PDB file of C-alpha atoms and ligand atoms in Angstrom:
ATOM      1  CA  UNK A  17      -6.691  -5.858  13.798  1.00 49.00           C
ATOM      2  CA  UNK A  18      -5.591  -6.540  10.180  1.00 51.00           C
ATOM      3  CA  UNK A  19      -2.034  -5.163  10.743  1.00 47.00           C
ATOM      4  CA  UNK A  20      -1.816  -6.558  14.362  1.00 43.00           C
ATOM      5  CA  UNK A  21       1.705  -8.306  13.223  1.00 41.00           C
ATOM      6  CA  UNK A  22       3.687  -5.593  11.502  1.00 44.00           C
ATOM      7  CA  UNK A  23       6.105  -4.353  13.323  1.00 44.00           C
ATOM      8  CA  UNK A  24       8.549  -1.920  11.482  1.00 44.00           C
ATOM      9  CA  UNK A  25      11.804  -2.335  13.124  1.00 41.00           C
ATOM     10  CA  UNK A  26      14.009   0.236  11.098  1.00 43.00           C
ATOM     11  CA  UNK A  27      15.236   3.714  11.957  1.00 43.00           C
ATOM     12  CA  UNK A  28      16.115   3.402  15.544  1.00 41.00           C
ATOM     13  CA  UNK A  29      15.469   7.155  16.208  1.00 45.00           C
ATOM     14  CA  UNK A  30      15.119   8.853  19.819  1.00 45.00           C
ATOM     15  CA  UNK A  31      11.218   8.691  19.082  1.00 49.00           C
ATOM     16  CA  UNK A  32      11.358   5.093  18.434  1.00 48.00           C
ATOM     17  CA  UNK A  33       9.563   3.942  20.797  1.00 48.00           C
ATOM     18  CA  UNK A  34       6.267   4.882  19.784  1.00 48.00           C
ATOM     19  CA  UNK A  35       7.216   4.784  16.275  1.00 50.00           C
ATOM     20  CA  UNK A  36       8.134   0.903  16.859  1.00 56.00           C
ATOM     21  CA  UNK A  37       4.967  -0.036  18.549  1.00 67.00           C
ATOM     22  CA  UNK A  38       2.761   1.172  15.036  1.00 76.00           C
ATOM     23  CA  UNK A  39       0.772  -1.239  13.664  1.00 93.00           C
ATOM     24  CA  UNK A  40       1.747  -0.733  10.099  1.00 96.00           C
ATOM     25  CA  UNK A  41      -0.322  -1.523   6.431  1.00 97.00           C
ATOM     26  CA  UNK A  42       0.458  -0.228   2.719  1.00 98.00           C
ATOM     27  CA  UNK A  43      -2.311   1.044   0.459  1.00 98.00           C
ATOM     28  CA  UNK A  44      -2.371   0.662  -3.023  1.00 98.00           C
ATOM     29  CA  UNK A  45      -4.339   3.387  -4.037  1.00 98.00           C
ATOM     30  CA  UNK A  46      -6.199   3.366  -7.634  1.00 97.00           C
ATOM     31  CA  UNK A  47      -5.222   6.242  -9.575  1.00 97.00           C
ATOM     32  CA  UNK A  48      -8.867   5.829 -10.856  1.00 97.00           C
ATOM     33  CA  UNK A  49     -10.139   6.632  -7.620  1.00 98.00           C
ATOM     34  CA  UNK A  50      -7.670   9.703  -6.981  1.00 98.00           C
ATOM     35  CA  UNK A  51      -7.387  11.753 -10.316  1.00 98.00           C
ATOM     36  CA  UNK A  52      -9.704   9.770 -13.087  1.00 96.00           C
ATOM     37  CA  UNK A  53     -10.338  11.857 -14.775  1.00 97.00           C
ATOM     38  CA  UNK A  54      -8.846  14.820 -12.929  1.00 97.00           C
ATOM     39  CA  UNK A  55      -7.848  15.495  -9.359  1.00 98.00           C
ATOM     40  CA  UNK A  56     -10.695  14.353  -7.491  1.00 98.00           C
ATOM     41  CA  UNK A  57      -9.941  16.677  -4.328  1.00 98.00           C
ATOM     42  CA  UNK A  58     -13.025  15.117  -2.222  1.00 98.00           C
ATOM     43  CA  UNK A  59     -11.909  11.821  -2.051  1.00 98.00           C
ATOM     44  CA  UNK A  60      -8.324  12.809  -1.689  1.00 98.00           C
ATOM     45  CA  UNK A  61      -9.547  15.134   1.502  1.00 98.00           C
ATOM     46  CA  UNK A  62     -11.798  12.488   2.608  1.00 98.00           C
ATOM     47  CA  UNK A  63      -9.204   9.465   3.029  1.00 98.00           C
ATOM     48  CA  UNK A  64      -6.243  12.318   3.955  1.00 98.00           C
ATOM     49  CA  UNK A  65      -8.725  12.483   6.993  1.00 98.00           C
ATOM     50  CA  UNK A  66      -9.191   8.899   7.841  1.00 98.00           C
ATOM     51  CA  UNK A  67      -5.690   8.563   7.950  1.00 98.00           C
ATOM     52  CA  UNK A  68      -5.225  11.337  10.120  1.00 98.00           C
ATOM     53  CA  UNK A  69      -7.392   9.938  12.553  1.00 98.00           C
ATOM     54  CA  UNK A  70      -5.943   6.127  12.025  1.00 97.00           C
ATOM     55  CA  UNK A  71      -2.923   7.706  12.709  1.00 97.00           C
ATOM     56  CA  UNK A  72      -3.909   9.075  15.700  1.00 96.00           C
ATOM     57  CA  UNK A  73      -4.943   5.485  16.613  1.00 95.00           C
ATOM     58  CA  UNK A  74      -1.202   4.369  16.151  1.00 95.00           C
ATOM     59  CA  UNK A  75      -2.206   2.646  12.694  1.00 96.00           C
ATOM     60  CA  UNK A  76       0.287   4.322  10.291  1.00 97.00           C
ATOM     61  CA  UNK A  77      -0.760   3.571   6.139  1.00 98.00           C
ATOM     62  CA  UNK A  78       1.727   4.531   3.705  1.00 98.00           C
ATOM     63  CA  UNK A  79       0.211   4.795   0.434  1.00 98.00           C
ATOM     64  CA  UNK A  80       1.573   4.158  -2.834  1.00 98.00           C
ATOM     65  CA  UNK A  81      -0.855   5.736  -5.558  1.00 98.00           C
ATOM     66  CA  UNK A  82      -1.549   4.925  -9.218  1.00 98.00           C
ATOM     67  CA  UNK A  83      -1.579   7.009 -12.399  1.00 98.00           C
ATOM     68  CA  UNK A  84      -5.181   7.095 -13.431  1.00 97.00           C
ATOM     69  CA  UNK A  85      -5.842   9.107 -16.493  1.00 97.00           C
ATOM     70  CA  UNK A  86      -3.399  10.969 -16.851  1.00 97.00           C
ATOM     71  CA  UNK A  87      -1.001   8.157 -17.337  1.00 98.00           C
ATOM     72  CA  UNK A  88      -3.085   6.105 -19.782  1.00 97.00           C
ATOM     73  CA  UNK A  89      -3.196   9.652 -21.486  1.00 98.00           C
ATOM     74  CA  UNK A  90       0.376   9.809 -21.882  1.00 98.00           C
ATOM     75  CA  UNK A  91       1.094   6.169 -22.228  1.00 97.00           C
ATOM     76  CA  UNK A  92      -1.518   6.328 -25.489  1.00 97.00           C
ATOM     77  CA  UNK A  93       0.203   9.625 -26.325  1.00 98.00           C
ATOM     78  CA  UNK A  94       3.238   8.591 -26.536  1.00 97.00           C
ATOM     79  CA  UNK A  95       2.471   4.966 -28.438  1.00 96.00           C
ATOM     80  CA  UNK A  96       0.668   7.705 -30.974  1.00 97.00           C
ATOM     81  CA  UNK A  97       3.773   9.503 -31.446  1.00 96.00           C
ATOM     82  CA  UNK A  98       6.247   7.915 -31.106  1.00 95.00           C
ATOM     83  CA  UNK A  99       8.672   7.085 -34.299  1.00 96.00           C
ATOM     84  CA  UNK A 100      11.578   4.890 -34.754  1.00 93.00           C
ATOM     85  CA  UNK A 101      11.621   3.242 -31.357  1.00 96.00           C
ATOM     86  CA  UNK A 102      11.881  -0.128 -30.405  1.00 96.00           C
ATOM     87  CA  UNK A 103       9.022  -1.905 -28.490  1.00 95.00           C
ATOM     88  CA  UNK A 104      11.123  -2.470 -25.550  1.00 95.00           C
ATOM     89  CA  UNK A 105      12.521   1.637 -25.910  1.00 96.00           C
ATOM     90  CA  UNK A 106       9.068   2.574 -26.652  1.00 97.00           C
ATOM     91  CA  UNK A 107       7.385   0.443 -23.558  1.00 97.00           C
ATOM     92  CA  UNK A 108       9.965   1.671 -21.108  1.00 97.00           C
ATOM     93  CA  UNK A 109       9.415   5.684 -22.161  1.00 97.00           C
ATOM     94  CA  UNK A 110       5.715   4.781 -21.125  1.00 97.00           C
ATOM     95  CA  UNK A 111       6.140   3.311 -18.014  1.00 97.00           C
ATOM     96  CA  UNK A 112       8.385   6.004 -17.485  1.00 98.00           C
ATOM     97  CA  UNK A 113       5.459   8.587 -18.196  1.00 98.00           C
ATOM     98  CA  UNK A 114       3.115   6.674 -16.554  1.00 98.00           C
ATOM     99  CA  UNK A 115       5.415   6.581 -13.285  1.00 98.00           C
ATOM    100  CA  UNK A 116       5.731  10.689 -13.222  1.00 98.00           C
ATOM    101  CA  UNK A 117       1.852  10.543 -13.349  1.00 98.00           C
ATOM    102  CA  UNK A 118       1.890   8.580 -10.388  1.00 98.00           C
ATOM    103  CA  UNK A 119       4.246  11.033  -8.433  1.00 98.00           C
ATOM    104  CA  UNK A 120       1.799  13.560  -9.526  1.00 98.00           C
ATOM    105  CA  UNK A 121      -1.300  11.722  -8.032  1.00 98.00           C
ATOM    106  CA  UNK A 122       0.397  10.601  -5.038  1.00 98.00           C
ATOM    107  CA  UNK A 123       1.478  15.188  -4.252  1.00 98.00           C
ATOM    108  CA  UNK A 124      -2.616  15.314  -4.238  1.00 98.00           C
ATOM    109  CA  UNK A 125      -2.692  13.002  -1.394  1.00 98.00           C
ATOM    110  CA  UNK A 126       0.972  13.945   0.128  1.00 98.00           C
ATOM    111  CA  UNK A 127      -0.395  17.644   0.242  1.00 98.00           C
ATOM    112  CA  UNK A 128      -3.582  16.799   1.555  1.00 98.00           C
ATOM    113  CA  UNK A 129      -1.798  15.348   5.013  1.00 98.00           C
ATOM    114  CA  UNK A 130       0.423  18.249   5.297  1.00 98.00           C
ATOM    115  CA  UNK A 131       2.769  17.572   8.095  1.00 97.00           C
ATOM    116  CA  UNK A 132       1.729  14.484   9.198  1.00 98.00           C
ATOM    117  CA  UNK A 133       3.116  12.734   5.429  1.00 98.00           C
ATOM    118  CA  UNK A 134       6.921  12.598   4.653  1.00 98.00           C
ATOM    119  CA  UNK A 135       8.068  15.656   2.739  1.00 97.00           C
ATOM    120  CA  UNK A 136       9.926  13.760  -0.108  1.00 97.00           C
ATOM    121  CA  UNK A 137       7.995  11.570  -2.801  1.00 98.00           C
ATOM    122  CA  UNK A 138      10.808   8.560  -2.295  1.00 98.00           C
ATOM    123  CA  UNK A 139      11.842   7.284  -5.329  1.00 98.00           C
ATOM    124  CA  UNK A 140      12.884   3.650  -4.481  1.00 98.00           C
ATOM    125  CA  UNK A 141      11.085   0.860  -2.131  1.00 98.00           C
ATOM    126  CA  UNK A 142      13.580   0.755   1.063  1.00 97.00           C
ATOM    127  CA  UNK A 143      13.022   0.837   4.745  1.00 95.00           C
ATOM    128  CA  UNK A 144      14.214   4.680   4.410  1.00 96.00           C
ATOM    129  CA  UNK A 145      11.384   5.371   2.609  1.00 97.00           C
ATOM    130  CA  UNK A 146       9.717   5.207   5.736  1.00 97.00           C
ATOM    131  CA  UNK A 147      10.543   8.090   8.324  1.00 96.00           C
ATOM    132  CA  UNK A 148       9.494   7.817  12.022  1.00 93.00           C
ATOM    133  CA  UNK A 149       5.977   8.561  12.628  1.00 94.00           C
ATOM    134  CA  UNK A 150       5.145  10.346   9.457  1.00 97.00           C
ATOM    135  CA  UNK A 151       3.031   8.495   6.183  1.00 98.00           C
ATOM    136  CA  UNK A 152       4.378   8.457   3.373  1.00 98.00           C
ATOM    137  CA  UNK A 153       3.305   8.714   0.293  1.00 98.00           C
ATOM    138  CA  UNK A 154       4.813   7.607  -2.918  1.00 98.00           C
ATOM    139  CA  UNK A 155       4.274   6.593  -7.277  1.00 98.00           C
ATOM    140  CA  UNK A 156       6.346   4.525  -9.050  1.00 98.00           C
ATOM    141  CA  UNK A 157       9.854   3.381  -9.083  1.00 98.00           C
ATOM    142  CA  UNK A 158      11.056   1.672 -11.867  1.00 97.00           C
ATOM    143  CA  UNK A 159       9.867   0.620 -15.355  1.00 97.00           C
ATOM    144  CA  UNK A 160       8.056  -2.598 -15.607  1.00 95.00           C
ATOM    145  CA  UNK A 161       5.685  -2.808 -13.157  1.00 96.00           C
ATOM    146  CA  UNK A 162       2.677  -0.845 -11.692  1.00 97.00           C
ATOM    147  CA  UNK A 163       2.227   0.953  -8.191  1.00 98.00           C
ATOM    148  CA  UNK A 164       0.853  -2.152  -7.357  1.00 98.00           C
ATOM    149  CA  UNK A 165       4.549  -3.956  -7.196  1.00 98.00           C
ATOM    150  CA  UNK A 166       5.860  -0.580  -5.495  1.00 98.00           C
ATOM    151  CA  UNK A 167       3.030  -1.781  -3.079  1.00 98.00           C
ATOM    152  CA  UNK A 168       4.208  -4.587  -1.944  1.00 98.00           C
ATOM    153  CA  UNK A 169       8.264  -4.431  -2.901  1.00 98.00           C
ATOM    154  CA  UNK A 170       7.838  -1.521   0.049  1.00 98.00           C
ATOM    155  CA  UNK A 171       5.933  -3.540   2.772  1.00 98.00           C
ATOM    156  CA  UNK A 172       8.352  -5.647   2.110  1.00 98.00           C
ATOM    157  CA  UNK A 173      11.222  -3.035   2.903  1.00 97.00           C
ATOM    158  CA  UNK A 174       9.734  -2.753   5.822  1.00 97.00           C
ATOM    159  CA  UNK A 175       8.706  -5.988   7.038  1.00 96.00           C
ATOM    160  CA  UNK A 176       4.893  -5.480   6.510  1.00 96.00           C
ATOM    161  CA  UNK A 177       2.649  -8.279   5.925  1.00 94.00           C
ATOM    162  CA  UNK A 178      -0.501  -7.229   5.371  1.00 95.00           C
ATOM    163  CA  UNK A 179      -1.436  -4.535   2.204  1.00 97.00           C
ATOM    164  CA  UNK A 180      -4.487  -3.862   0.734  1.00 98.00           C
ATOM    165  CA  UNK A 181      -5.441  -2.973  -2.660  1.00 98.00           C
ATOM    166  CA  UNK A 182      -8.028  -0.287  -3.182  1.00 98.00           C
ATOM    167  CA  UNK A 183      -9.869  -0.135  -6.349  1.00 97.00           C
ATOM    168  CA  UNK A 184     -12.964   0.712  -8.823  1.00 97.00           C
ATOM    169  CA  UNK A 185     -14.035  -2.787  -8.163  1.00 97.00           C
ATOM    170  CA  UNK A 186     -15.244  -4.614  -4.913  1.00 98.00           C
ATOM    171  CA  UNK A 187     -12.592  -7.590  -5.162  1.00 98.00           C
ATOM    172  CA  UNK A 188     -10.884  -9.882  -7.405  1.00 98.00           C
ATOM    173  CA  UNK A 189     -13.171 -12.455 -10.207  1.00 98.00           C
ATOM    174  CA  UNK A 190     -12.076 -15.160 -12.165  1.00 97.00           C
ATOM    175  CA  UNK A 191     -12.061 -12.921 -14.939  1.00 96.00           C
ATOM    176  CA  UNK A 192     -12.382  -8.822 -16.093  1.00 96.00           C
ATOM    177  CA  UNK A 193     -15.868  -8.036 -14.128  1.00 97.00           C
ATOM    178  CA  UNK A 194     -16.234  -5.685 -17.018  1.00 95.00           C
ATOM    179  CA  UNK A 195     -15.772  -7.751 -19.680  1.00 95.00           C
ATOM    180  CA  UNK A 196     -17.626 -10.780 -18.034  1.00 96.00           C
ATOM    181  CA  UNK A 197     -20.376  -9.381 -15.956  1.00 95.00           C
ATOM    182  CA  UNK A 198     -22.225 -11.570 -13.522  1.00 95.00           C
ATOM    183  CA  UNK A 199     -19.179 -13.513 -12.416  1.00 96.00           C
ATOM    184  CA  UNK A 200     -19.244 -13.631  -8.323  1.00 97.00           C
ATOM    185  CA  UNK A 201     -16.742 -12.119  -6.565  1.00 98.00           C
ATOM    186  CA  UNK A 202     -13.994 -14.754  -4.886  1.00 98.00           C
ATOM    187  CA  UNK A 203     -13.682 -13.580  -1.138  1.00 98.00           C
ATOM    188  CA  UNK A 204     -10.914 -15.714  -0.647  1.00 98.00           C
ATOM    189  CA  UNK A 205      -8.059 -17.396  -2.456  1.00 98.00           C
ATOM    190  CA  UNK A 206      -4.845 -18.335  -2.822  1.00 98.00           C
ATOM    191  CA  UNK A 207      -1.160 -16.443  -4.095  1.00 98.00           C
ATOM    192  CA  UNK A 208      -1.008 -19.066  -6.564  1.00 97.00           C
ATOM    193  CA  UNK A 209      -5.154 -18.454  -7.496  1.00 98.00           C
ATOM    194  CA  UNK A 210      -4.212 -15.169  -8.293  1.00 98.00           C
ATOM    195  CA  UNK A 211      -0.989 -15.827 -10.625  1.00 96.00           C
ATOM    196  CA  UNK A 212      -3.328 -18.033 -12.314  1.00 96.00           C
ATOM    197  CA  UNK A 213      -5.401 -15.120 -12.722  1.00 96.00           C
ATOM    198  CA  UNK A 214      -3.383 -12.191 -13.418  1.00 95.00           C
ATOM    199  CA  UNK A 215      -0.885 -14.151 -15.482  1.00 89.00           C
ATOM    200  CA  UNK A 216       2.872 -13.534 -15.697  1.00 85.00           C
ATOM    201  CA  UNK A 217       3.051 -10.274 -18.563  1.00 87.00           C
ATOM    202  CA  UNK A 218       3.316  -6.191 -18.118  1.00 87.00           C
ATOM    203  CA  UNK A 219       2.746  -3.672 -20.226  1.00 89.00           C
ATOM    204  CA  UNK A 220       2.144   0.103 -19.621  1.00 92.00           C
ATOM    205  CA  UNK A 221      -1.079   0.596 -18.214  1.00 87.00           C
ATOM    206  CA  UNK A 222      -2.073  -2.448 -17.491  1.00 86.00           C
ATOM    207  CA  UNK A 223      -6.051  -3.405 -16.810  1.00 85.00           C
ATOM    208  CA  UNK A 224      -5.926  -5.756 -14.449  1.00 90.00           C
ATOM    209  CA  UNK A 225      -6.806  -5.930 -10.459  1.00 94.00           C
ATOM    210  CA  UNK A 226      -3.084  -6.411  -8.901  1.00 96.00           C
ATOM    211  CA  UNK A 227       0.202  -6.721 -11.627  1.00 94.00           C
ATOM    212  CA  UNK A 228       1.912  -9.886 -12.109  1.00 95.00           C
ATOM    213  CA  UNK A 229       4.603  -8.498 -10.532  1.00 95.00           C
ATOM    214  CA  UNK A 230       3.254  -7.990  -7.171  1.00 97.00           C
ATOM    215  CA  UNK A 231       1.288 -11.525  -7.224  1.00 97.00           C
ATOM    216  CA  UNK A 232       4.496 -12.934  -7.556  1.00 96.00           C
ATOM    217  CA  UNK A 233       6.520 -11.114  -4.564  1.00 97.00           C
ATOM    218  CA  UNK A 234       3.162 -11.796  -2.510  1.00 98.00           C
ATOM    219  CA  UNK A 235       3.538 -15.093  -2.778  1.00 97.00           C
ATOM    220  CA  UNK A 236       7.457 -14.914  -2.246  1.00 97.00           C
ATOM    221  CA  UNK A 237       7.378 -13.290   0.656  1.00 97.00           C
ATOM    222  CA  UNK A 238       3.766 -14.269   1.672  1.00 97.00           C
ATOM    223  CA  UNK A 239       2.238 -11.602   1.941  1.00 97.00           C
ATOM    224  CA  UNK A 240      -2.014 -11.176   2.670  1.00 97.00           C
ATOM    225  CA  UNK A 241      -3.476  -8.843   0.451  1.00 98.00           C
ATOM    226  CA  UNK A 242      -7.177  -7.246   0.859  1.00 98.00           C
ATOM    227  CA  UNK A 243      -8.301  -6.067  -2.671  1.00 98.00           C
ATOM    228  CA  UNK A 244     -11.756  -3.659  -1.946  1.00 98.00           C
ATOM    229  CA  UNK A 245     -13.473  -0.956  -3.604  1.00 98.00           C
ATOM    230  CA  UNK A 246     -11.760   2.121  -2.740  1.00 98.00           C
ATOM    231  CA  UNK A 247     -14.103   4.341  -3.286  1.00 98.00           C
ATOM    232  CA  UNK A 248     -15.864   3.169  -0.206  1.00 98.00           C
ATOM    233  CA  UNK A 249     -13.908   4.307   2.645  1.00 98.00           C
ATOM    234  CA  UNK A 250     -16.164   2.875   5.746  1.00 98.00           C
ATOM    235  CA  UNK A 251     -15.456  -0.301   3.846  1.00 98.00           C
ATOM    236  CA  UNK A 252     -11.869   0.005   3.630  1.00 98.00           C
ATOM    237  CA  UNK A 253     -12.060   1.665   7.143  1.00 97.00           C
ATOM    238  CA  UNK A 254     -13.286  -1.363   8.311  1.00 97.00           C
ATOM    239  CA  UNK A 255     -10.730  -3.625   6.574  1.00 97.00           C
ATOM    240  CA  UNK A 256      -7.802  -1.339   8.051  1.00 96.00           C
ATOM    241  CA  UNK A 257      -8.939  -2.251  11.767  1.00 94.00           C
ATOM    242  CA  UNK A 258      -9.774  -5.569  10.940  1.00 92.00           C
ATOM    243  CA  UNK A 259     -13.446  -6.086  10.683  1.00 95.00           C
ATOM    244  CA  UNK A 260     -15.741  -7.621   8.486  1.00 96.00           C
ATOM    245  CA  UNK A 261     -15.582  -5.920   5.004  1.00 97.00           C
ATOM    246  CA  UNK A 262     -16.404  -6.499   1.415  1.00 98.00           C
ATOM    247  CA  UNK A 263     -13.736  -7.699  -0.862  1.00 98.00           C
ATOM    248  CA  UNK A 264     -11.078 -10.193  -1.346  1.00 98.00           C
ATOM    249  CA  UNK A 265      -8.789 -11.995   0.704  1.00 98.00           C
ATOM    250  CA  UNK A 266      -5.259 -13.328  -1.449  1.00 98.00           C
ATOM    251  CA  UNK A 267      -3.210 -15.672   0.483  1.00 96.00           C
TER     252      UNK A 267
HETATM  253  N1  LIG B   9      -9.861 -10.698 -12.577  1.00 97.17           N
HETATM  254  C1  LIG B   9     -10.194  -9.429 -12.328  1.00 97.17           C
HETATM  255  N2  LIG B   9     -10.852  -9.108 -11.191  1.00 97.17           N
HETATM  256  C2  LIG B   9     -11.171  -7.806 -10.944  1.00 97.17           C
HETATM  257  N3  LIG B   9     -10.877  -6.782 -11.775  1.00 97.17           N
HETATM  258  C3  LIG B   9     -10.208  -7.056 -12.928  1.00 97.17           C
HETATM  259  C4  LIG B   9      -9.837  -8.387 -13.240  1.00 97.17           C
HETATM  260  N4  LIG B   9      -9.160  -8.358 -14.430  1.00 97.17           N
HETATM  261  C5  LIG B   9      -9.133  -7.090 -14.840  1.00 97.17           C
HETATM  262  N5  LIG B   9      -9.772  -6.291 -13.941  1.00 97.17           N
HETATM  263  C6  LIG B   9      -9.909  -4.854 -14.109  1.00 97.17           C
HETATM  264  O1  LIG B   9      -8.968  -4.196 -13.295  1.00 97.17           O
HETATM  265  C7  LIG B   9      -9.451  -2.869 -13.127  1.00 97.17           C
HETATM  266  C8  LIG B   9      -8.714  -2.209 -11.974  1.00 97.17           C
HETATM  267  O2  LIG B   9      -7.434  -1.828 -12.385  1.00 97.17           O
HETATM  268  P1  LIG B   9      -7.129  -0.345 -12.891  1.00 97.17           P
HETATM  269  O3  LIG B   9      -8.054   0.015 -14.006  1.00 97.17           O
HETATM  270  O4  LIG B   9      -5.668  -0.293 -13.151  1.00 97.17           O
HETATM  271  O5  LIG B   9      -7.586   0.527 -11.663  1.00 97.17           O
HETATM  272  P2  LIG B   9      -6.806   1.198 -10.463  1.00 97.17           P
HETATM  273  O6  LIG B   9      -6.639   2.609 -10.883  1.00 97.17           O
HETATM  274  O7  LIG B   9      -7.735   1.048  -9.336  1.00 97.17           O
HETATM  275  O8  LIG B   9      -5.509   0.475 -10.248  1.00 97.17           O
HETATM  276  C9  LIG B   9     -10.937  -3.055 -12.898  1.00 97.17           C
HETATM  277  O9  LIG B   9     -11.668  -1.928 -13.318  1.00 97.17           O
HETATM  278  C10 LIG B   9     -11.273  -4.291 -13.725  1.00 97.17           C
HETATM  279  O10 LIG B   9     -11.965  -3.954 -14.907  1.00 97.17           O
HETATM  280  O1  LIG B  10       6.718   1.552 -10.510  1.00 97.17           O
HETATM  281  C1  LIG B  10       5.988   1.802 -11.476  1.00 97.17           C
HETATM  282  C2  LIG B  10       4.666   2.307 -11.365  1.00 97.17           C
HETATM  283  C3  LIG B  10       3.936   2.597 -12.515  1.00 97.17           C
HETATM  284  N1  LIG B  10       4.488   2.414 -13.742  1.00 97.17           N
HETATM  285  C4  LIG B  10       3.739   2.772 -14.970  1.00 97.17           C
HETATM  286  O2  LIG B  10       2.709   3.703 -14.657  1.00 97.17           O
HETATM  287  C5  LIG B  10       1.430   3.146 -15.042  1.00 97.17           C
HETATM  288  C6  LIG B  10       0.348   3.671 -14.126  1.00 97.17           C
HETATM  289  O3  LIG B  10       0.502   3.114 -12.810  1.00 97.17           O
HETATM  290  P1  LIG B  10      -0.594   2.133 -12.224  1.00 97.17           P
HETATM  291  O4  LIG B  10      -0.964   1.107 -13.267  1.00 97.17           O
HETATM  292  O5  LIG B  10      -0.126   1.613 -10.944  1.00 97.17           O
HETATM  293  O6  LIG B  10      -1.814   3.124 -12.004  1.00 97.17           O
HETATM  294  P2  LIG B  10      -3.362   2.803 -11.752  1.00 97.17           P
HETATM  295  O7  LIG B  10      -3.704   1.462 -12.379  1.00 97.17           O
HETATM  296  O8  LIG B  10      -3.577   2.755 -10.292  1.00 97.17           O
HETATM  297  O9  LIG B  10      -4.076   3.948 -12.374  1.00 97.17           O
HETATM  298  C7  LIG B  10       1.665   1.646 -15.032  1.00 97.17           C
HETATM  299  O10 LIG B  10       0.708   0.934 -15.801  1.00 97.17           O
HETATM  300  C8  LIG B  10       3.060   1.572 -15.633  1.00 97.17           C
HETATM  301  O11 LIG B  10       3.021   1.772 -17.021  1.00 97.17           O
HETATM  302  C9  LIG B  10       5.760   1.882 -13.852  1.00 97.17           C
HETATM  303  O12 LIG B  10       6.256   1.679 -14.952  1.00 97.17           O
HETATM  304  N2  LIG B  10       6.474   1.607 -12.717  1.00 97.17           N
END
């Protein structure tokens, strides 16, 4: 099973027990698959109920979910507005925008798992962002990154090895698959592949299949990453209890 190893460890409640024995993953979930380019409440009901019934399986996936359209809106609002500002004042006042769309997305999803997801949107990538046996579901922390960082910064609160990346494409290329069509698909390669790929620079809104950000604290803390099409969810299904799926494999 593809999160066979994690183990969270924190929280040593009276239900701890079970809690304990979870196999654990975190989801970053494309804010172009969730609300691009509005709420898209099928898909949100639709993976609200494979969780539920991972979940029941004692496979617990806290999801951290991206901004989609409404924060390239705002981002590209705000860069159209904006007067006076500095590049770095003007960059951070995005990101910040584009983080509140994120919290927004990931209420769809929180909503959508009613009792069984963590009541609060956390705002910061600890092990209490996790409470015992509920999912939760968060945006964006802190300027400078994307949901993809929050990703992996919060499997790595909680001692989580294994994330996956769900997005509009089926994996990772050497290049944009959209501006380079044809290219294969790399089913497997390396942390350092990837930083080769992604490069080292944000900026609000990024295009690009997993931030530099989280490539980095991947290969830090050596981390496995799935990247997959999310908007196949036998696929990703299949990738969760570790079968053969379609995608990429980092590290
Ligand atoms: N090397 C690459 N491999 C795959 N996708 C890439 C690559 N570089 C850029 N992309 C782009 O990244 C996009 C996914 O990121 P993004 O648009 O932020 O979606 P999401 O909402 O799923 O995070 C893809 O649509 C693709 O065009
Ligand atoms: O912790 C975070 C998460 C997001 N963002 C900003 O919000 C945007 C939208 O988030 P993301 O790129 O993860 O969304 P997605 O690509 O999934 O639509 C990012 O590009 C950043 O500008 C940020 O500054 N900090």
């Amino acid at each position: 099973m593809v999160v066979q190893k994690s183990r969270v460890l924190h929280h040593l409640h009276d239900d701890v027990h079970l809690w304990a024995m979870a196999d654990v993953v975190v989801l970053s979930l494309g804010g172009s698959l969730v609300a691009t380019p509005s709420p898209n409440i099928d898909y949100v009901h639709q993976i609200a109920d494979m969780l539920a019934e991972l979940h029941k399986q004692n496979i617990h996936v806290h999801v951290v979910v991206g901004g989609g359209a409404i924060a390239r809106q705002y981002i590209g609002a705000l860069r159209a507005t904006s007067r006076g500002l500095s590049e770095q004042e003007l960059n951070d006042r995005c990101d910040l925008a584009g983080i509140w769309g994120t919290r927004m997305n990931a209420s769809l999803l929180q909503c959508a798992l009613g009792d069984l997801a963590n009541p609060t949107i956390p705002t910061e990538t600890e092990s209490q962002s996790v409470k015992p046996n509920l999912l939760t579901v968060m945006g964006g922390t802190h300027p400078g990154q994307t949901t993809d960082a929050v990703c992996v910064k919060l499997a790595r609160a909680i001692g989580c090895k294994k994330v996956i990346n769900a997005t509009n494409v089926p994996g990772v290329y050497a290049k944009n698959p959209k501006e380079f069509p044809g290219l294969p698909m790399l089913e497997k390669i390396t942390h350092d592949d990837l930083i080769s790929i992604v490069g080292t620079h944000h900026s609000p809104g990024i295009n690009t299949v997993i931030d530099p950000v989280a490539a980095g604290i991947l290969k830090e803390e050596n981390i496995t990453c799935f990247v997959l099409d999310g908007s196949n969810l036998d696929n990703m299904k299949q990738c969760l209890l570790g079968e053969t799926f379609i995608g990429t494999t980092i590290g």
